[in-house]
Short mmCIF file of C-alpha atoms and ligand atoms in Angstrom, two decimals:
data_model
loop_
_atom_site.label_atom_id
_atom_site.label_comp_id
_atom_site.label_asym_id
_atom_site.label_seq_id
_atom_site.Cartn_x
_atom_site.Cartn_y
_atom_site.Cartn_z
CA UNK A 170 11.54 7.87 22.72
CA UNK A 171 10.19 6.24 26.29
CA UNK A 172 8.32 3.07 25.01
CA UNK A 173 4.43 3.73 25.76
CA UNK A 174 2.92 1.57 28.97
CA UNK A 175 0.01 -0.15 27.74
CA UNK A 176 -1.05 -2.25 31.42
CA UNK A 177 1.23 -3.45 33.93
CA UNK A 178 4.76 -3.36 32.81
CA UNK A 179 3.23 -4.27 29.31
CA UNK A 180 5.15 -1.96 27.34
CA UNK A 181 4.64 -1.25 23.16
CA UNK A 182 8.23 -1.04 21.17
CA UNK A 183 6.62 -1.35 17.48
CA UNK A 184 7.55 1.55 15.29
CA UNK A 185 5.05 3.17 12.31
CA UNK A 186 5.93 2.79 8.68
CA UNK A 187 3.71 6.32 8.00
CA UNK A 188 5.30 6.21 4.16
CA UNK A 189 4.32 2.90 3.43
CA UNK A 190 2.03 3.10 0.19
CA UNK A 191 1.68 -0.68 -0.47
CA UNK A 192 1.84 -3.93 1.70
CA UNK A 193 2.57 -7.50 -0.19
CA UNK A 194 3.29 -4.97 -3.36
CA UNK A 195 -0.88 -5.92 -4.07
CA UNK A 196 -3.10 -3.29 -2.11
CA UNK A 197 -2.57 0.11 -1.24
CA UNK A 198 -2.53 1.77 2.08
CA UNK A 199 -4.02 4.81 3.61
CA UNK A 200 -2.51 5.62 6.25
CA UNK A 201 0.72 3.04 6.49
CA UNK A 202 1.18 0.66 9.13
CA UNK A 203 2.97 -0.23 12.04
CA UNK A 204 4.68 -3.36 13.44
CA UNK A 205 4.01 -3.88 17.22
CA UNK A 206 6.01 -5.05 19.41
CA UNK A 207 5.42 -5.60 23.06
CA UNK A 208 7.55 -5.97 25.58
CA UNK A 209 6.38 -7.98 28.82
CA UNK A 210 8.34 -7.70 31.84
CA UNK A 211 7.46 -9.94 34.55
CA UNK A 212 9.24 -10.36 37.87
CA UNK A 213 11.77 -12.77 36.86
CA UNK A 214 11.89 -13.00 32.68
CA UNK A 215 11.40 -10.52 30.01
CA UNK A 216 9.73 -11.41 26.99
CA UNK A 217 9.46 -9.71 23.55
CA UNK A 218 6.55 -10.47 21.71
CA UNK A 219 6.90 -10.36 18.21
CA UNK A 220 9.60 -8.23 16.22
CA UNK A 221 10.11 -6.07 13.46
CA UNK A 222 9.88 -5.68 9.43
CA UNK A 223 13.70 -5.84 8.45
CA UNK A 224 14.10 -2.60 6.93
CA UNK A 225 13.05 -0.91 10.48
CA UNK A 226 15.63 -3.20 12.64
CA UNK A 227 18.03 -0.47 12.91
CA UNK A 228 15.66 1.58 14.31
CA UNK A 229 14.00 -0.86 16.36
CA UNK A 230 17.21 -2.16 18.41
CA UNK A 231 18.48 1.33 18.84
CA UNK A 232 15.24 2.04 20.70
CA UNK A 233 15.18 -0.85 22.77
CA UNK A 234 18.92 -0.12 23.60
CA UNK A 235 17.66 3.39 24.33
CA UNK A 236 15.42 2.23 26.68
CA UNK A 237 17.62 0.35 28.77
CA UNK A 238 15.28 -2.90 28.36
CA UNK A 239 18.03 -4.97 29.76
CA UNK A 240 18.13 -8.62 29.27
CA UNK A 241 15.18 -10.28 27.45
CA UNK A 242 14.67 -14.00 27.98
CA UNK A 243 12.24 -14.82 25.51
CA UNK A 244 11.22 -13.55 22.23
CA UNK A 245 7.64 -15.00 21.10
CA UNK A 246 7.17 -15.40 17.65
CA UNK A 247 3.46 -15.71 17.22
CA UNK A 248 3.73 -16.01 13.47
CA UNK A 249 6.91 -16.54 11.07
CA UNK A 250 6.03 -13.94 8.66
CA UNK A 251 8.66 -11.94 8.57
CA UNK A 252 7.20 -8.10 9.34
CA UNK A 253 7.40 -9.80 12.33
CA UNK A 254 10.10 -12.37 12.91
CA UNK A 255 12.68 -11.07 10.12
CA UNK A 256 14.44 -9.24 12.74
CA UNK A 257 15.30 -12.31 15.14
CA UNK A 258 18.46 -13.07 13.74
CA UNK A 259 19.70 -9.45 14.59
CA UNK A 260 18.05 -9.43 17.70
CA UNK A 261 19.98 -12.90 18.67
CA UNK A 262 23.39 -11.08 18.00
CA UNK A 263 22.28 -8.33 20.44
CA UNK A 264 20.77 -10.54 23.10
CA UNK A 265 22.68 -14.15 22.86
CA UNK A 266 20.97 -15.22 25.82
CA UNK A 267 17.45 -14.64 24.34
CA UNK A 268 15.47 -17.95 23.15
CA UNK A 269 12.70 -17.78 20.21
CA UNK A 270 9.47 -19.33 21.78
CA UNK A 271 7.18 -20.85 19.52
CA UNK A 272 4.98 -23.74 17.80
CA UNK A 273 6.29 -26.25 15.53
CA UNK A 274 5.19 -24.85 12.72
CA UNK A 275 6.10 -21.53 12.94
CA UNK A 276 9.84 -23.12 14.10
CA UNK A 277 10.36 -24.76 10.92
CA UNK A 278 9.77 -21.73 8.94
CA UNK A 279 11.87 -19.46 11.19
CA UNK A 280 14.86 -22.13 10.66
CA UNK A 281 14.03 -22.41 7.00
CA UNK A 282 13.97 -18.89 6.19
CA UNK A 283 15.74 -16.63 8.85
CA UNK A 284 17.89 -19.57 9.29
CA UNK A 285 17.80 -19.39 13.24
CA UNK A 286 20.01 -22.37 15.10
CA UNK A 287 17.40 -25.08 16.45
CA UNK A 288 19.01 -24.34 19.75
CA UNK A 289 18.42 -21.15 19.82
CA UNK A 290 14.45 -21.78 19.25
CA UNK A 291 12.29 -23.57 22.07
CA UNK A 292 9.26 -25.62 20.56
CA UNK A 293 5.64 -24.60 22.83
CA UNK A 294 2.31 -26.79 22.85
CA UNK A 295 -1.20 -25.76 22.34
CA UNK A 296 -2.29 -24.33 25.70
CA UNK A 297 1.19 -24.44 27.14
CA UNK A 298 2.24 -21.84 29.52
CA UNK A 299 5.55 -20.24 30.18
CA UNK A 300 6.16 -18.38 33.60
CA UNK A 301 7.64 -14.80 33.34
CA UNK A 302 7.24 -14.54 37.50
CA UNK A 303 4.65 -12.68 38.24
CA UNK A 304 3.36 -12.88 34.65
CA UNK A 305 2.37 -16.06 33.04
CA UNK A 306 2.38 -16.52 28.79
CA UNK A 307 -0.61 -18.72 27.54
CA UNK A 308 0.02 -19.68 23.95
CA UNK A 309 -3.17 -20.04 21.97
CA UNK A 310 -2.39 -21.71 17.92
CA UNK A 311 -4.94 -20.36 15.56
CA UNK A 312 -3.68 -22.25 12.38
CA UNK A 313 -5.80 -20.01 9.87
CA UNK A 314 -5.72 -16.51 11.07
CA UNK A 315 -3.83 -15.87 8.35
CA UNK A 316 -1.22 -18.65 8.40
CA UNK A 317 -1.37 -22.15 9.28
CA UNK A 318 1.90 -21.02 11.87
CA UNK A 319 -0.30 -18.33 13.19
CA UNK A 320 -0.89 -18.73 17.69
CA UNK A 321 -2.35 -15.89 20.12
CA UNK A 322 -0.53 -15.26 22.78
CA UNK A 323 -2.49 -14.73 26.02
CA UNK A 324 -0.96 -12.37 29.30
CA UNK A 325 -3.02 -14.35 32.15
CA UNK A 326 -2.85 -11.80 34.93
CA UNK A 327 -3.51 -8.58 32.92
CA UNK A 328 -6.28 -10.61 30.76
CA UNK A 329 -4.86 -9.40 27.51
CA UNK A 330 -4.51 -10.72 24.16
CA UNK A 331 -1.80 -10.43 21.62
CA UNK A 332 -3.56 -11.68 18.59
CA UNK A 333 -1.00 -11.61 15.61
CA UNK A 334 -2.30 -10.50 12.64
CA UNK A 335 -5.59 -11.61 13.56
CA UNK A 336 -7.65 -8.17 14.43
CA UNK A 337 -5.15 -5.70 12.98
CA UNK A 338 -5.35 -2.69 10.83
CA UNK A 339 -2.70 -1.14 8.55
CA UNK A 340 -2.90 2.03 10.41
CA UNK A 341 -0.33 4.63 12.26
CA UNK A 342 -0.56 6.49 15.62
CA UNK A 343 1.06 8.45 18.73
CA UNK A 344 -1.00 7.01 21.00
CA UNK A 345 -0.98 3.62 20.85
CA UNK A 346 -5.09 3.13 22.14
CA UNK A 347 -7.26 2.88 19.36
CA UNK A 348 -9.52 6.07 18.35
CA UNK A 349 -12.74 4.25 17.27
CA UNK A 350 -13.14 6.49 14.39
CA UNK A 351 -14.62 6.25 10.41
CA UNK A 352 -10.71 6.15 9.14
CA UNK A 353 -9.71 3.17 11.75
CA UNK A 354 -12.64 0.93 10.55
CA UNK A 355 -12.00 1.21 6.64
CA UNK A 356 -7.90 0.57 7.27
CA UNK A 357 -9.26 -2.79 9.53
CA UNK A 358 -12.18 -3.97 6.80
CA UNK A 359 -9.56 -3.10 3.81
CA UNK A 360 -6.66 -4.69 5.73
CA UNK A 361 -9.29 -7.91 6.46
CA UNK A 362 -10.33 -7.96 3.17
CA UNK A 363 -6.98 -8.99 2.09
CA UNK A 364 -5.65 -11.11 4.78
CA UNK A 365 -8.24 -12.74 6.36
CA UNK A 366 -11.46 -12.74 4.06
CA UNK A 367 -10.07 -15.85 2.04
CA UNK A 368 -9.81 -17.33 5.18
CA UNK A 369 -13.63 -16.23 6.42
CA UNK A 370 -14.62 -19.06 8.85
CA UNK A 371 -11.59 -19.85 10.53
CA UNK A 372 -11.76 -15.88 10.78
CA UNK A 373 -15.45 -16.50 12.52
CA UNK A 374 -14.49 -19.39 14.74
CA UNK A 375 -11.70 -17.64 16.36
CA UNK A 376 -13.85 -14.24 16.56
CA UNK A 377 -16.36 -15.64 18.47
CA UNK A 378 -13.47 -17.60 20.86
CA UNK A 379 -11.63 -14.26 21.38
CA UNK A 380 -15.18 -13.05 22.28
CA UNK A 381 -16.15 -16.00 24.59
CA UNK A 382 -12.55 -15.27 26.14
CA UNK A 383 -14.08 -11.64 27.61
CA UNK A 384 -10.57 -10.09 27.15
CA UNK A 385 -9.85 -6.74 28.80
CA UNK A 386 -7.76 -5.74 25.43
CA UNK A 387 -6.66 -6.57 22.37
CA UNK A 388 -2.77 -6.25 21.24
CA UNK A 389 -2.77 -6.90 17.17
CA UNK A 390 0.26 -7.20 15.64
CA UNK A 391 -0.68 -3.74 13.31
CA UNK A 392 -2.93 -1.08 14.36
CA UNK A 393 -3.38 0.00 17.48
CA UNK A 394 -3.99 -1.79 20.55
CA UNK A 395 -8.41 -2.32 21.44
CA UNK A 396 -9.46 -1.55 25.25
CA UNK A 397 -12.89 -1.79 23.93
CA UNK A 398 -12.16 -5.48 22.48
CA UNK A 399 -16.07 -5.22 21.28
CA UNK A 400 -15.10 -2.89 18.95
CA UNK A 401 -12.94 -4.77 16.31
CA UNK A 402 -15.04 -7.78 17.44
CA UNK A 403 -18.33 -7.02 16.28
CA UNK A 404 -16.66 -5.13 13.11
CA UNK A 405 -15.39 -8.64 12.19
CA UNK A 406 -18.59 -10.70 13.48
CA UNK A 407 -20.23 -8.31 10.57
CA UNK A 408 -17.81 -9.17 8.13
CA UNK A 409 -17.04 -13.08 8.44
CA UNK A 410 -20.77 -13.43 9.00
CA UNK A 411 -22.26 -15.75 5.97
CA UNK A 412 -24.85 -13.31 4.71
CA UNK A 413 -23.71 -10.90 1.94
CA UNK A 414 -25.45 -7.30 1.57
CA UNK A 415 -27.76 -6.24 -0.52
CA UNK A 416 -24.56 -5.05 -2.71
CA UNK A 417 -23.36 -5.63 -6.41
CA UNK A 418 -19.60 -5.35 -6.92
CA UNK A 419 -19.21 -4.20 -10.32
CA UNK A 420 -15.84 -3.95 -11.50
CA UNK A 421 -14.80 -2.77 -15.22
CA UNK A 422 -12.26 -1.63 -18.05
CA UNK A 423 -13.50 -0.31 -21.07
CA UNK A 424 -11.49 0.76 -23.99
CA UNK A 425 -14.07 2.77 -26.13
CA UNK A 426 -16.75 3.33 -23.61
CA UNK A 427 -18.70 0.58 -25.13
CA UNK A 428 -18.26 -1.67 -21.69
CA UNK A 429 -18.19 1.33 -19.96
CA UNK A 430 -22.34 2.35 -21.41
CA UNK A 431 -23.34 -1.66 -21.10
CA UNK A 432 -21.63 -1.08 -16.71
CA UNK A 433 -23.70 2.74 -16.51
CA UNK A 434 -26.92 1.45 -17.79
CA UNK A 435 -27.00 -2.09 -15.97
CA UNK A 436 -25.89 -0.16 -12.55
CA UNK A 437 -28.80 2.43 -12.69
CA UNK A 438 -31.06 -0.54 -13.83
CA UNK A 439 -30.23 -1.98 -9.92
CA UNK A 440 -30.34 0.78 -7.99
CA UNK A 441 -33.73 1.61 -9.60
CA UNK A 442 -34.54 -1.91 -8.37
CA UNK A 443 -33.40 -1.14 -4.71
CA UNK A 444 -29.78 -2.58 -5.00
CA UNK A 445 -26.77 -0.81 -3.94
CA UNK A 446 -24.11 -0.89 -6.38
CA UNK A 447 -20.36 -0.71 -6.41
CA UNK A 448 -18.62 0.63 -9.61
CA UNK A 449 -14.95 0.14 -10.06
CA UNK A 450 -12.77 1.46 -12.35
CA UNK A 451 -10.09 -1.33 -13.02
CA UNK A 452 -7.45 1.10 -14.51
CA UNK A 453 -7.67 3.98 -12.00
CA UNK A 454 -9.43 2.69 -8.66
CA UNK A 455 -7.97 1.84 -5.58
CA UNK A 456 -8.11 -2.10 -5.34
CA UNK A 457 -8.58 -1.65 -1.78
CA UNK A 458 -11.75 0.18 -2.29
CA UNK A 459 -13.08 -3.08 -4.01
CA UNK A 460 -11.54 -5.68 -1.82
CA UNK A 461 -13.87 -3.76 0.75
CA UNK A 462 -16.80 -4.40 -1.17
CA UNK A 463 -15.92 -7.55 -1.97
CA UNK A 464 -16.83 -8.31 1.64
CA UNK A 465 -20.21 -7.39 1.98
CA UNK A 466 -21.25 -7.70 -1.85
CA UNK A 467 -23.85 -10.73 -2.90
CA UNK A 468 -23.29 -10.36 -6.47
CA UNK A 469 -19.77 -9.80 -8.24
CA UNK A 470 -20.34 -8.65 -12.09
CA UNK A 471 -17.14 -8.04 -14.21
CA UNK A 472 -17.24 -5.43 -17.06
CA UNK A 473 -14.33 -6.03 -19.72
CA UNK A 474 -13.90 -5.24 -22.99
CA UNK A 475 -11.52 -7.48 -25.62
CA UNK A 476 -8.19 -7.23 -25.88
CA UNK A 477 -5.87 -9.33 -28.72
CA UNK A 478 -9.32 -11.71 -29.03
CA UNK A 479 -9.95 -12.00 -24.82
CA UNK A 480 -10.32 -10.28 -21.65
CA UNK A 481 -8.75 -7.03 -21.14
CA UNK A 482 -5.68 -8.34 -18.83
CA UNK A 483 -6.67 -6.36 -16.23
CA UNK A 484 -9.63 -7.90 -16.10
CA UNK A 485 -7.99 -11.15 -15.65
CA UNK A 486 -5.59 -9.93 -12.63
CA UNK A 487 -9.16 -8.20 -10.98
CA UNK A 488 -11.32 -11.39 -11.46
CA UNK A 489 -7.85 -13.98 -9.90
CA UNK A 490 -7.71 -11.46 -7.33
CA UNK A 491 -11.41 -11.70 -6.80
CA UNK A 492 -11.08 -15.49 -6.76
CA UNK A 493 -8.56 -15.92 -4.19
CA UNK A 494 -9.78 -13.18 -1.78
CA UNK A 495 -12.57 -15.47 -1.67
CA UNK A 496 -15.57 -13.22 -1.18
CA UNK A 497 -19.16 -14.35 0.04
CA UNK A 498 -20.71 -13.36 -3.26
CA UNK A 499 -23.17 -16.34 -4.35
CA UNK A 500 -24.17 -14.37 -7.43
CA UNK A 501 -22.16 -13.08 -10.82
CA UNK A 502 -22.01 -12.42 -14.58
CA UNK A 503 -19.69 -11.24 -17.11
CA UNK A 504 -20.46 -8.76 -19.66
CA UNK A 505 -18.42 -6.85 -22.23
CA UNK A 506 -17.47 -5.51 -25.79
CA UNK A 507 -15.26 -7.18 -28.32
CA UNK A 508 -13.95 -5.69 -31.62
CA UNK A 509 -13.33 -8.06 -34.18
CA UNK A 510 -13.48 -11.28 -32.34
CA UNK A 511 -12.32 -13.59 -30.03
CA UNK A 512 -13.26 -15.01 -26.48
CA UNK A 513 -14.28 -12.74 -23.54
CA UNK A 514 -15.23 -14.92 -20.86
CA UNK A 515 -13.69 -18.51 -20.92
CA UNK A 516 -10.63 -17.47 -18.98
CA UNK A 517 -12.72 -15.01 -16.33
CA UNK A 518 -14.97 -18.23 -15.98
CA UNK A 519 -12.33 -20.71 -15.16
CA UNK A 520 -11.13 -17.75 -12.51
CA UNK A 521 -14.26 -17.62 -11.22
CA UNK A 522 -14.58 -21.29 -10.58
CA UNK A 523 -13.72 -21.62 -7.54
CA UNK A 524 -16.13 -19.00 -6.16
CA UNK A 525 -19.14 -21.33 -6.91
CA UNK A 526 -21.00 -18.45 -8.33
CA UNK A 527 -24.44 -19.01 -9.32
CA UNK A 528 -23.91 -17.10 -12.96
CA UNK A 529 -26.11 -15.60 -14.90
CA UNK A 530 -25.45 -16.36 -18.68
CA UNK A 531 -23.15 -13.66 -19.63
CA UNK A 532 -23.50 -10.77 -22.43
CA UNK A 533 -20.91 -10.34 -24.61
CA UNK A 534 -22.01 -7.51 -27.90
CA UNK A 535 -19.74 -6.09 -30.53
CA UNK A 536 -18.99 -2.20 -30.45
CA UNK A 537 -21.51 -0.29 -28.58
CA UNK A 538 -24.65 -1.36 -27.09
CA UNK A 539 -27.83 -1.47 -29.32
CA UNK A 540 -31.50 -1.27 -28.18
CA UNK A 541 -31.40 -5.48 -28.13
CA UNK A 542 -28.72 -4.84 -25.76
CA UNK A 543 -29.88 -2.71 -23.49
CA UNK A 544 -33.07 -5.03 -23.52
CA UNK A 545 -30.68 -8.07 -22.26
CA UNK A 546 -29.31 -5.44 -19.61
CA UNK A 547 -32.65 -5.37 -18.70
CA UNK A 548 -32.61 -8.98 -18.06
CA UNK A 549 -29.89 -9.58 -16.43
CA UNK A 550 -30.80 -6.56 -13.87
CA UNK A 551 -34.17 -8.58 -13.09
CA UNK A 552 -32.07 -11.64 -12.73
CA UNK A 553 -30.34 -10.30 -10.22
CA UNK A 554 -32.86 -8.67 -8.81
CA UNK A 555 -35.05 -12.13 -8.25
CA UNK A 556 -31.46 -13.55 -6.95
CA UNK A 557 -30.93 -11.38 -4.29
CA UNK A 558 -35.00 -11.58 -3.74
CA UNK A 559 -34.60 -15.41 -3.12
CA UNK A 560 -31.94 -15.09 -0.50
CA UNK A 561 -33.91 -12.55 1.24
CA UNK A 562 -31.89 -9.11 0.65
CA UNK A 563 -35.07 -7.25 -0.79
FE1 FEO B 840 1.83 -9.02 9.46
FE2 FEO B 840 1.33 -12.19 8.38
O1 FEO B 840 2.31 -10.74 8.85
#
């Protein structure tokens, strides 16, 4: 297949993954994803920016044989991850002449783990720029966005961004231009939920720089390619903005429907109170669905009930998850049904930590609610309530 011409001998050579059902085995996708790769051929050098997810080299160098691509003088890793870089060493065997350009940091981990030859790798500055002819490189590091080894690279004279996996989606296409569409926005808030929410202001900073830098498009490393930049900018200006919604996150498992009453009766207590409310079944949502919420949401509650005298272990992976997604939420409580005994919330606590939640004392009951139970539901509704009051969300 003829590689798609994005601007100005700017070429894409990514491929789609459409059967991919999971990325980082953790949170399922929609609708796949694809690895982009561009190919920039300026009057003198060809460069390859970025590579391809191991399992798709084959396929990859077959089509850039197929395509009669020639020599390429550089290949820019922007990022050492290796859906990206793990198909260097392959593409070394196939183009000896070729030389990995990068920043230190994204060197050492492309000699550490794809074990690339120093010599083969040559070591760019902040800012630096490498002639291609007629095209000039501008590397841009953006330690943060989502590792510290992360850069942008910049196209000068066709005012176009490659920004890693900054701005991405795990999303597939024929056309390579983005569709602004309802499907395209949850695949880019579900795929920042899980790479870039935990790191949310280094997420802001560089939105607002790519914004300040008036780019005429935007060439993520997955998803399609933005010629409306504003697009996935203001999307992510929404999301890594400080403020939470007016939301409560309100993920459960309940064994006997006990947890399951307590979760029903305290989410129709908030909604009657004007708060929206996200219920999540632990056992059979998908965790995408709540790592979505978990962006917007002001309040995380966790419903659990007791297993072997503590949390339900599922509650335990939700609530770590939770903690090192590292939501906005400023507000939270536990609450939950036991059996015959035990501890339900000192291990969900010490997950919680390092969330700096302002909790609400938690409600632990045994077997299924009671009138005196429903009454603390009550409480901890209006708790919430005058929380989300106080920060002005009602
Ligand atoms: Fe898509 Fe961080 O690799």
């Amino acid at each position: 297949m003829k590689f798609q011409e994005i601007k100005n001998n700017i070429y894409y050579c990514g491929l789609n993954d459409c059967d991919r059902r999971i990325f980082d085995e953790l949170i399922p996708l929609e609708h796949g994803t694809s690895y982009n790769s561009y190919l920039v051929k300026g009057s003198e050098k060809t460069a390859l920016i970025d590579t391809m997810y191991p399992p798709k080299a084959k396929e990859y160098l077959k089509r850039l044989a197929e395509n009669q691509i020639g020599k390429i003088d550089y290949i820019i890793a922007n990022h050492g991850e290796q859906d990206h870089t793990g198909s260097i060493p392959a593409l070394l065997e196939k183009y000896p002449n070729a030389i990995v350009v990068t920043n230190p940091k994204c060197a050492e981990n492309i000699k550490s783990m794809l074990h690339v030859a120093e010599d083969k790798i040559r070591v760019i500055a902040d800012g630096e720029e490498l002639s291609l002819g007629n095209k000039t490189l501008k590397f841009i590091f953006a330690p943060g966005v989502h590792w510290p080894d992360t850069m942008f690279t910049y196209i000068k004279e066709d005012n176009v961004l490659c920004t890693c996996d900054f701005l991405g989606a795990h999303y597939t296409f024929n056309d390579v231009f983005a569709v602004e569409c309802d499907a395209l926005m949850k695949s880019a808030k579900r795929y920042y939920a899980e790479i870039m929410m935990p790191f949310r202001m280094m997420s802001e900073r560089y939105t607002k720089m790519v914004k300040e830098m008036n780019v005429d498009m935007i060439l993520p490393s997955h998803g399609p390619v933005h010629t409306n930049p504003n697009y996935i900018l203001d999307l992510y200006t929404e999301w890594t903005s400080p403020s939470p919604k007016n939301l409560v996150a309100l993920p459960y498992v309940s064994m006997y429907e006990s947890t399951k009453e307590m979760v029903d009766y305290l989410a129709n207590k908030l909604e009657a109170k004007g708060i929206e409310v996200f219920k999540f079944d632990i056992v059979d949502d998908d965790l995408g669905d709540l790592a979505m919420a978990l962006v917007d949401a002001a309040s995380i509650v966790l419903g659990t009930s007791m297993v072997l005298a503590g949390p339900h272990p599922t509650a335990v992976n939700v609530t770590y998850l939770a903690s090192v997604l590292r939501p906005k939420a400023k507000f939270g409580t536990i609450i939950g049904s036991y059996g015959w005994g035990g501890k339900l919330f000192d291990i969900l606590v010490t997950l919680l930590a390092p969330l700096k939640l302002d909790l609400i004392e938690p409600l632990m009951i045994k077997g299924k609610p009671k009138a005196e139970d429903f009454a603390k539901l009550d409480e901890i509704a209006e708790s919430l309530y005058e929380k989300h009051k106080s920060i002005g969300l009602l």
